[in-house]
Amino acid sequence: MNVSHLLPVLPARRAPASPPPETAPAPSPAPKQRDAFFDNAKYLAIVLVAMGHAWEPLRGGSRAAAALYMTVYTFHMPAFIVISGYFSRNFDLRPDRLKRLITGVAVPYVLFEVAYTFFKRWADDDPSYPISLLDPWYLTWFLVALFVWRLTTPLWRIVRWPVALALTIAALAACSPNIGDDLDLQRVLQFLPFFVLGLHLRPEHFRMLRRREVRWLSVPVVAAAVVFAYWAVPRMNPAWFYRRDSAQELGAPWWVGTVMTFALFGCSMVLTVCFLAWVPRRRMWFTVLGAGTLYGYLLHGFLAKGSRFWDWYDHPWLHRPLGEIVVTAVAVAVVTALCTPPVQRAFRFAMEPRMAWAFRRRDG
């Protein structure tokens, strides 16, 4: 009798897979791609910073220039600081990150503070102007602030209601005239809420800005802001936007400092949203320049201050509409050139020094 049909059918045995050769190298991880959106945003923000500095001497003879200046100053540094906070989310006190903070922020501060001092002595014919690392000159305040903000990042990640706490600190600073000028502490504290907000943003918050209704709504909002700024030019002290003085130092009662802190924070964030809503998401010709914005920021300060020291704005035609357009175009071209890779390579020794000699090697 044939009983083969009663036996269980066994699966065919598979040949054992040959192990990968031990000499085959493990695939290296792909390099992390930079996000074009944030590089575009940083470049466009630094362009607005340069434009604002170029417009400053034009405000006296042009109400339109003063209105644009006021509008841009409402949000250009807040936008840059929010992005700085967003990219500081993972900062902790790990040795490698502390080294990066020292070489990428503290050392450039010292070098550029000294360089700016010698530049002022020469260009402004002021040979006795002192070197003071406690009193940041012109643009170097941002490096001091970034150093302090990043060191406090672990604190802001564990406290409850961090943005509300940072706003409270900023409001108290705005009505405290005795803080003094050391390390530009007023600016450090008054701009703090934007950095803390950036620390707590997530990618989905920026994706919300891609919605079409946000982009189109931003157009009338910005237009209304410019109109309001035009009205406010003769009525408001633009020094409020610098956040380097208390209310009393600006000739206002102490409580105005608290009101202005919250009002300016709201206005700054609305215009920052409008700005970011129109930042391109794809790679553009200027995307590569986003990696060099700190170079453009610090280096253009020599020309911005030099233009005042050397009386470049004394030419009457610069204060006419065509001259104002030329000044704007030159500012954009200069800061763009200063963000390019060749400039980054030339000044990397000052902006991103390796300084391996200054740090102990970690065991293992």
Coordinates of C-alpha atoms in Angstrom, one line a residue:
M1 CA 0.0 0.0 0.0
N2 CA 1.3 3.4 -0.9
V3 CA 1.2 5.5 2.3
S4 CA 3.3 8.3 1.1
H5 CA 0.2 10.5 1.0
L6 CA -0.1 10.1 4.8
L7 CA 3.3 11.5 5.7
P8 CA 3.7 15.2 6.6
V9 CA 5.1 17.3 3.9
L10 CA 8.3 18.8 5.2
P11 CA 9.5 22.1 3.9
A12 CA 12.5 22.1 1.8
R13 CA 15.7 23.0 3.7
R14 CA 17.1 26.3 2.7
A15 CA 20.8 26.7 2.2
P16 CA 22.3 28.7 5.0
A17 CA 22.9 32.3 4.1
S18 CA 26.5 33.0 3.7
P19 CA 27.7 35.5 6.3
P20 CA 28.9 38.9 5.1
P21 CA 32.7 39.0 4.7
E22 CA 34.3 40.3 7.8
T23 CA 36.5 42.6 5.8
A24 CA 33.5 44.5 4.3
P25 CA 33.4 48.0 5.8
A26 CA 30.3 49.2 7.6
P27 CA 28.3 51.7 5.6
S28 CA 29.1 55.2 6.8
P29 CA 26.1 57.3 7.8
A30 CA 25.0 59.9 5.2
P31 CA 26.0 63.4 6.1
K32 CA 23.2 65.4 7.8
Q33 CA 21.5 67.6 5.3
R34 CA 21.1 71.3 6.2
D35 CA 17.5 72.5 6.1
A36 CA 17.2 75.0 3.2
F37 CA 14.3 76.8 4.9
F38 CA 16.4 77.8 7.9
D39 CA 19.4 78.7 5.9
N40 CA 17.2 80.9 3.7
A41 CA 15.6 82.5 6.8
K42 CA 19.0 83.3 8.3
Y43 CA 20.3 84.8 5.2
L44 CA 17.2 87.0 4.6
A45 CA 17.2 88.0 8.3
I46 CA 20.9 89.1 8.1
V47 CA 20.1 91.1 4.9
L48 CA 17.4 92.9 6.8
V49 CA 19.8 93.7 9.6
A50 CA 22.3 95.2 7.1
M51 CA 19.5 97.2 5.5
G52 CA 18.4 98.6 8.8
H53 CA 21.9 99.7 9.6
A54 CA 22.1 101.4 6.2
W55 CA 18.8 103.2 6.7
E56 CA 19.7 104.6 10.1
P57 CA 21.4 107.8 8.8
L58 CA 18.5 108.4 6.3
R59 CA 15.7 108.6 8.9
G60 CA 16.1 112.2 9.7
G61 CA 15.2 113.4 6.2
S62 CA 12.8 110.7 5.1
R63 CA 9.7 109.7 7.0
A64 CA 9.3 106.7 4.7
A65 CA 12.8 105.5 5.4
A66 CA 12.1 105.9 9.1
A67 CA 8.9 103.9 8.9
L68 CA 10.6 101.0 7.0
Y69 CA 13.4 101.2 9.6
M70 CA 11.0 100.9 12.5
T71 CA 9.1 98.1 10.8
V72 CA 12.3 96.1 10.1
Y73 CA 13.7 96.7 13.6
T74 CA 10.5 95.3 15.1
F75 CA 11.3 91.8 13.9
H76 CA 14.7 91.3 12.2
M77 CA 16.7 90.4 15.4
P78 CA 13.7 88.6 17.1
A79 CA 13.5 86.4 14.0
F80 CA 17.2 85.7 14.1
I81 CA 17.1 85.0 17.9
V82 CA 14.1 82.6 17.6
I83 CA 16.0 80.6 15.0
S84 CA 19.1 80.6 17.2
G85 CA 17.0 79.3 20.1
Y86 CA 15.5 76.6 17.9
F87 CA 18.9 75.3 17.0
S88 CA 20.0 75.4 20.6
R89 CA 17.3 72.9 21.7
N90 CA 19.7 70.1 22.3
F91 CA 22.4 72.1 24.0
D92 CA 23.6 70.7 27.3
L93 CA 26.8 70.9 29.3
R94 CA 28.5 68.1 27.5
P95 CA 32.2 68.8 27.0
D96 CA 32.1 68.8 23.2
R97 CA 29.2 71.3 23.2
L98 CA 30.9 73.5 25.7
K99 CA 34.0 73.5 23.5
R100 CA 31.9 74.5 20.6
L101 CA 30.3 77.3 22.6
I102 CA 33.8 78.6 23.6
T103 CA 35.3 78.4 20.1
G104 CA 32.3 79.5 18.2
V105 CA 30.9 82.3 20.4
A106 CA 33.3 83.3 23.3
V107 CA 36.5 83.5 21.2
P108 CA 34.9 85.4 18.3
Y109 CA 33.5 87.8 20.9
V110 CA 36.9 88.6 22.3
L111 CA 38.6 88.8 18.9
F112 CA 36.0 91.1 17.3
E113 CA 35.6 93.2 20.4
V114 CA 39.3 94.0 20.2
A115 CA 39.2 94.4 16.5
Y116 CA 36.2 96.8 16.7
T117 CA 38.1 98.8 19.4
F118 CA 41.2 99.3 17.3
F119 CA 39.0 100.1 14.3
K120 CA 37.2 102.8 16.2
R121 CA 40.5 104.2 17.5
W122 CA 41.8 104.5 13.9
A123 CA 38.6 105.4 11.9
D124 CA 37.1 107.7 14.5
D125 CA 40.4 109.3 15.4
D126 CA 39.9 108.3 19.0
P127 CA 43.2 106.7 20.1
S128 CA 42.3 106.6 23.8
Y129 CA 39.1 104.5 23.3
P130 CA 39.5 101.7 25.8
I131 CA 39.4 98.0 25.3
S132 CA 36.7 96.6 27.6
L133 CA 35.4 93.0 27.3
L134 CA 32.7 93.9 29.7
D135 CA 31.2 96.6 27.5
P136 CA 30.3 95.2 24.1
W137 CA 30.7 97.6 21.3
Y138 CA 28.1 97.8 18.5
L139 CA 27.3 94.3 17.2
T140 CA 29.2 92.1 19.6
W141 CA 26.4 92.3 22.2
F142 CA 24.7 89.4 20.3
L143 CA 27.7 87.0 21.0
V144 CA 27.5 87.8 24.7
A145 CA 23.8 87.3 24.7
L146 CA 24.0 84.0 22.8
F147 CA 26.7 82.7 25.2
V148 CA 24.5 83.5 28.2
W149 CA 21.3 82.1 26.6
R150 CA 22.9 78.8 25.6
L151 CA 24.5 78.3 29.1
T152 CA 21.0 78.7 30.6
T153 CA 19.3 76.4 28.1
P154 CA 19.1 73.3 30.4
L155 CA 17.2 75.5 32.9
W156 CA 14.6 76.7 30.3
R157 CA 14.0 73.1 29.4
I158 CA 12.9 72.0 32.9
V159 CA 11.0 75.0 34.3
R160 CA 7.2 75.2 33.9
W161 CA 5.9 78.0 31.7
P162 CA 9.3 79.1 30.4
V163 CA 8.2 81.7 27.9
A164 CA 6.0 83.4 30.6
L165 CA 8.9 83.4 33.0
A166 CA 11.3 84.8 30.4
L167 CA 8.8 87.6 29.6
T168 CA 8.5 88.4 33.3
I169 CA 12.3 88.7 33.5
A170 CA 12.3 90.9 30.4
A171 CA 9.6 93.2 31.8
L172 CA 11.4 93.5 35.1
A173 CA 14.6 94.4 33.3
A174 CA 12.8 97.1 31.2
C175 CA 11.8 98.9 34.4
S176 CA 15.1 98.5 36.2
P177 CA 17.5 101.4 35.4
N178 CA 20.2 100.2 37.7
I179 CA 21.2 97.1 35.7
G180 CA 24.0 99.0 34.0
D181 CA 25.9 98.5 30.8
D182 CA 28.1 95.5 31.7
L183 CA 27.8 92.8 29.1
D184 CA 24.8 94.7 27.7
L185 CA 22.7 92.9 30.2
Q186 CA 19.6 94.9 29.3
R187 CA 19.6 93.4 25.8
V188 CA 20.5 90.0 27.1
L189 CA 17.4 90.0 29.4
Q190 CA 15.0 91.9 27.1
F191 CA 15.6 89.7 24.1
L192 CA 15.6 86.5 26.2
P193 CA 11.9 85.6 25.5
F194 CA 12.6 85.1 21.8
F195 CA 15.4 82.7 22.5
V196 CA 13.3 80.8 25.0
L197 CA 10.4 80.6 22.6
G198 CA 12.7 79.2 19.9
L199 CA 13.9 76.5 22.4
H200 CA 10.4 75.2 22.6
L201 CA 9.4 75.3 19.0
R202 CA 9.1 72.0 17.0
P203 CA 9.3 71.3 13.3
E204 CA 5.5 71.2 13.0
H205 CA 5.3 74.8 14.2
F206 CA 7.3 75.9 11.2
R207 CA 5.3 73.6 8.9
M208 CA 2.2 75.5 9.9
L209 CA 3.6 78.6 8.3
R210 CA 3.4 76.8 4.9
R211 CA -0.4 77.1 4.9
R212 CA -1.5 79.3 2.1
E213 CA -3.9 81.4 4.3
V214 CA -1.0 82.3 6.6
R215 CA 1.1 83.5 3.7
W216 CA -1.6 85.6 2.2
L217 CA -2.8 87.0 5.5
S218 CA 0.7 88.2 6.2
V219 CA 0.6 90.6 3.3
P220 CA -2.1 93.0 4.7
V221 CA -0.6 92.6 8.2
V222 CA 2.8 93.8 7.1
A223 CA 1.2 96.6 5.0
A224 CA -0.7 97.7 8.1
A225 CA 2.5 97.6 10.2
V226 CA 4.3 99.9 7.7
V227 CA 1.3 102.3 7.8
F228 CA 1.3 102.3 11.6
A229 CA 5.0 102.8 11.7
Y230 CA 4.7 105.8 9.3
W231 CA 2.2 107.3 11.8
A232 CA 4.3 106.4 14.8
V233 CA 7.6 107.9 13.4
P234 CA 7.2 111.4 15.0
R235 CA 5.5 109.9 18.1
M236 CA 7.7 107.1 19.2
N237 CA 11.3 106.7 20.3
P238 CA 12.9 104.0 18.1
A239 CA 15.3 103.2 20.9
W240 CA 12.5 101.0 22.3
F241 CA 13.4 98.5 19.6
Y242 CA 17.0 98.3 20.6
R243 CA 16.1 97.0 24.0
R244 CA 19.3 98.4 25.6
D245 CA 17.7 100.9 28.0
S246 CA 15.1 100.8 30.7
A247 CA 11.9 102.8 30.5
Q248 CA 13.3 105.5 32.9
E249 CA 16.4 105.9 30.7
L250 CA 14.1 106.6 27.8
G251 CA 12.2 109.2 29.7
A252 CA 9.1 107.2 30.5
P253 CA 7.5 106.0 33.8
W254 CA 8.7 102.6 35.0
W255 CA 5.4 100.9 34.3
V256 CA 5.7 101.8 30.6
G257 CA 8.6 99.4 30.4
T258 CA 6.4 96.5 31.4
V259 CA 3.7 97.5 28.9
M260 CA 6.2 97.9 26.1
T261 CA 7.8 94.6 26.8
F262 CA 4.6 92.7 26.2
A263 CA 3.4 94.9 23.3
L264 CA 6.7 94.7 21.5
F265 CA 6.9 91.0 22.0
G266 CA 3.5 90.5 20.4
C267 CA 4.3 92.8 17.5
S268 CA 7.6 91.2 16.9
M269 CA 6.2 87.7 16.9
V270 CA 3.4 88.7 14.5
L271 CA 5.9 90.2 12.0
T272 CA 8.3 87.3 12.5
V273 CA 5.5 84.9 11.5
C274 CA 4.8 87.0 8.5
F275 CA 8.5 87.0 7.6
L276 CA 8.9 83.2 8.0
A277 CA 5.8 82.5 6.1
W278 CA 7.4 83.9 2.9
V279 CA 10.8 82.3 3.4
P280 CA 11.3 79.8 0.5
R281 CA 11.4 76.1 1.5
R282 CA 13.5 74.9 -1.4
R283 CA 17.1 75.5 -2.2
M284 CA 17.8 78.9 -3.7
W285 CA 20.9 80.6 -5.0
F286 CA 21.4 82.2 -1.6
T287 CA 20.8 79.1 0.5
V288 CA 24.5 78.3 0.8
L289 CA 25.0 81.7 2.4
G290 CA 22.8 80.8 5.4
A291 CA 25.8 79.0 6.9
G292 CA 27.8 82.3 6.9
T293 CA 25.4 84.7 8.4
L294 CA 27.4 85.3 11.5
Y295 CA 30.4 86.2 9.3
G296 CA 28.2 88.8 7.4
Y297 CA 26.8 90.1 10.7
L298 CA 30.1 90.8 12.4
L299 CA 32.1 91.9 9.3
H300 CA 29.6 94.3 7.9
G301 CA 29.8 96.3 11.1
F302 CA 33.1 97.7 10.1
L303 CA 31.6 99.3 7.0
A304 CA 28.4 100.3 8.7
K305 CA 30.4 102.2 11.4
G306 CA 33.0 103.4 8.9
S307 CA 30.3 105.0 6.8
R308 CA 29.5 107.2 9.7
F309 CA 33.1 107.9 10.7
W310 CA 34.0 108.8 7.1
D311 CA 30.9 110.9 6.5
W312 CA 29.7 108.9 3.5
Y313 CA 26.1 110.0 4.2
D314 CA 27.0 113.7 3.8
H315 CA 26.3 113.6 0.1
P316 CA 22.8 115.1 -0.4
W317 CA 21.8 112.8 -3.3
L318 CA 21.9 109.8 -0.9
H319 CA 18.9 111.3 1.0
R320 CA 16.7 111.4 -2.1
P321 CA 14.6 108.4 -3.2
L322 CA 17.1 107.2 -5.8
G323 CA 20.0 107.5 -3.3
E324 CA 18.1 105.6 -0.7
I325 CA 17.5 102.8 -3.2
V326 CA 21.2 102.7 -4.0
V327 CA 22.2 102.6 -0.3
T328 CA 19.8 99.7 0.2
A329 CA 21.2 97.8 -2.8
V330 CA 24.8 98.4 -1.7
A331 CA 24.0 97.1 1.8
V332 CA 22.4 93.9 0.4
A333 CA 25.3 93.3 -1.9
V334 CA 27.9 93.9 0.8
V335 CA 26.4 91.6 3.4
T336 CA 25.7 89.0 0.7
A337 CA 29.4 89.0 -0.3
L338 CA 30.5 88.7 3.3
C339 CA 28.4 85.5 3.8
T340 CA 30.0 83.7 0.8
P341 CA 32.2 80.6 1.3
P342 CA 35.5 82.3 0.3
V343 CA 35.0 84.9 3.1
Q344 CA 34.1 82.1 5.5
R345 CA 37.3 80.3 4.6
A346 CA 39.4 83.5 5.0
F347 CA 38.0 84.3 8.5
R348 CA 37.4 80.9 9.9
F349 CA 40.4 81.3 12.1
A350 CA 38.5 84.0 14.0
M351 CA 35.0 82.7 13.7
E352 CA 35.4 79.0 14.1
P353 CA 38.9 78.3 15.5
R354 CA 39.6 74.7 16.4
M355 CA 41.9 75.4 19.3
A356 CA 42.7 71.8 20.0
W357 CA 45.7 73.0 22.0
A358 CA 43.5 74.7 24.5
F359 CA 41.5 71.6 25.7
R360 CA 42.4 68.4 27.4
R361 CA 41.9 65.2 25.5
R362 CA 39.2 63.0 26.9
D363 CA 40.3 59.5 28.0
G364 CA 39.2 56.7 25.8

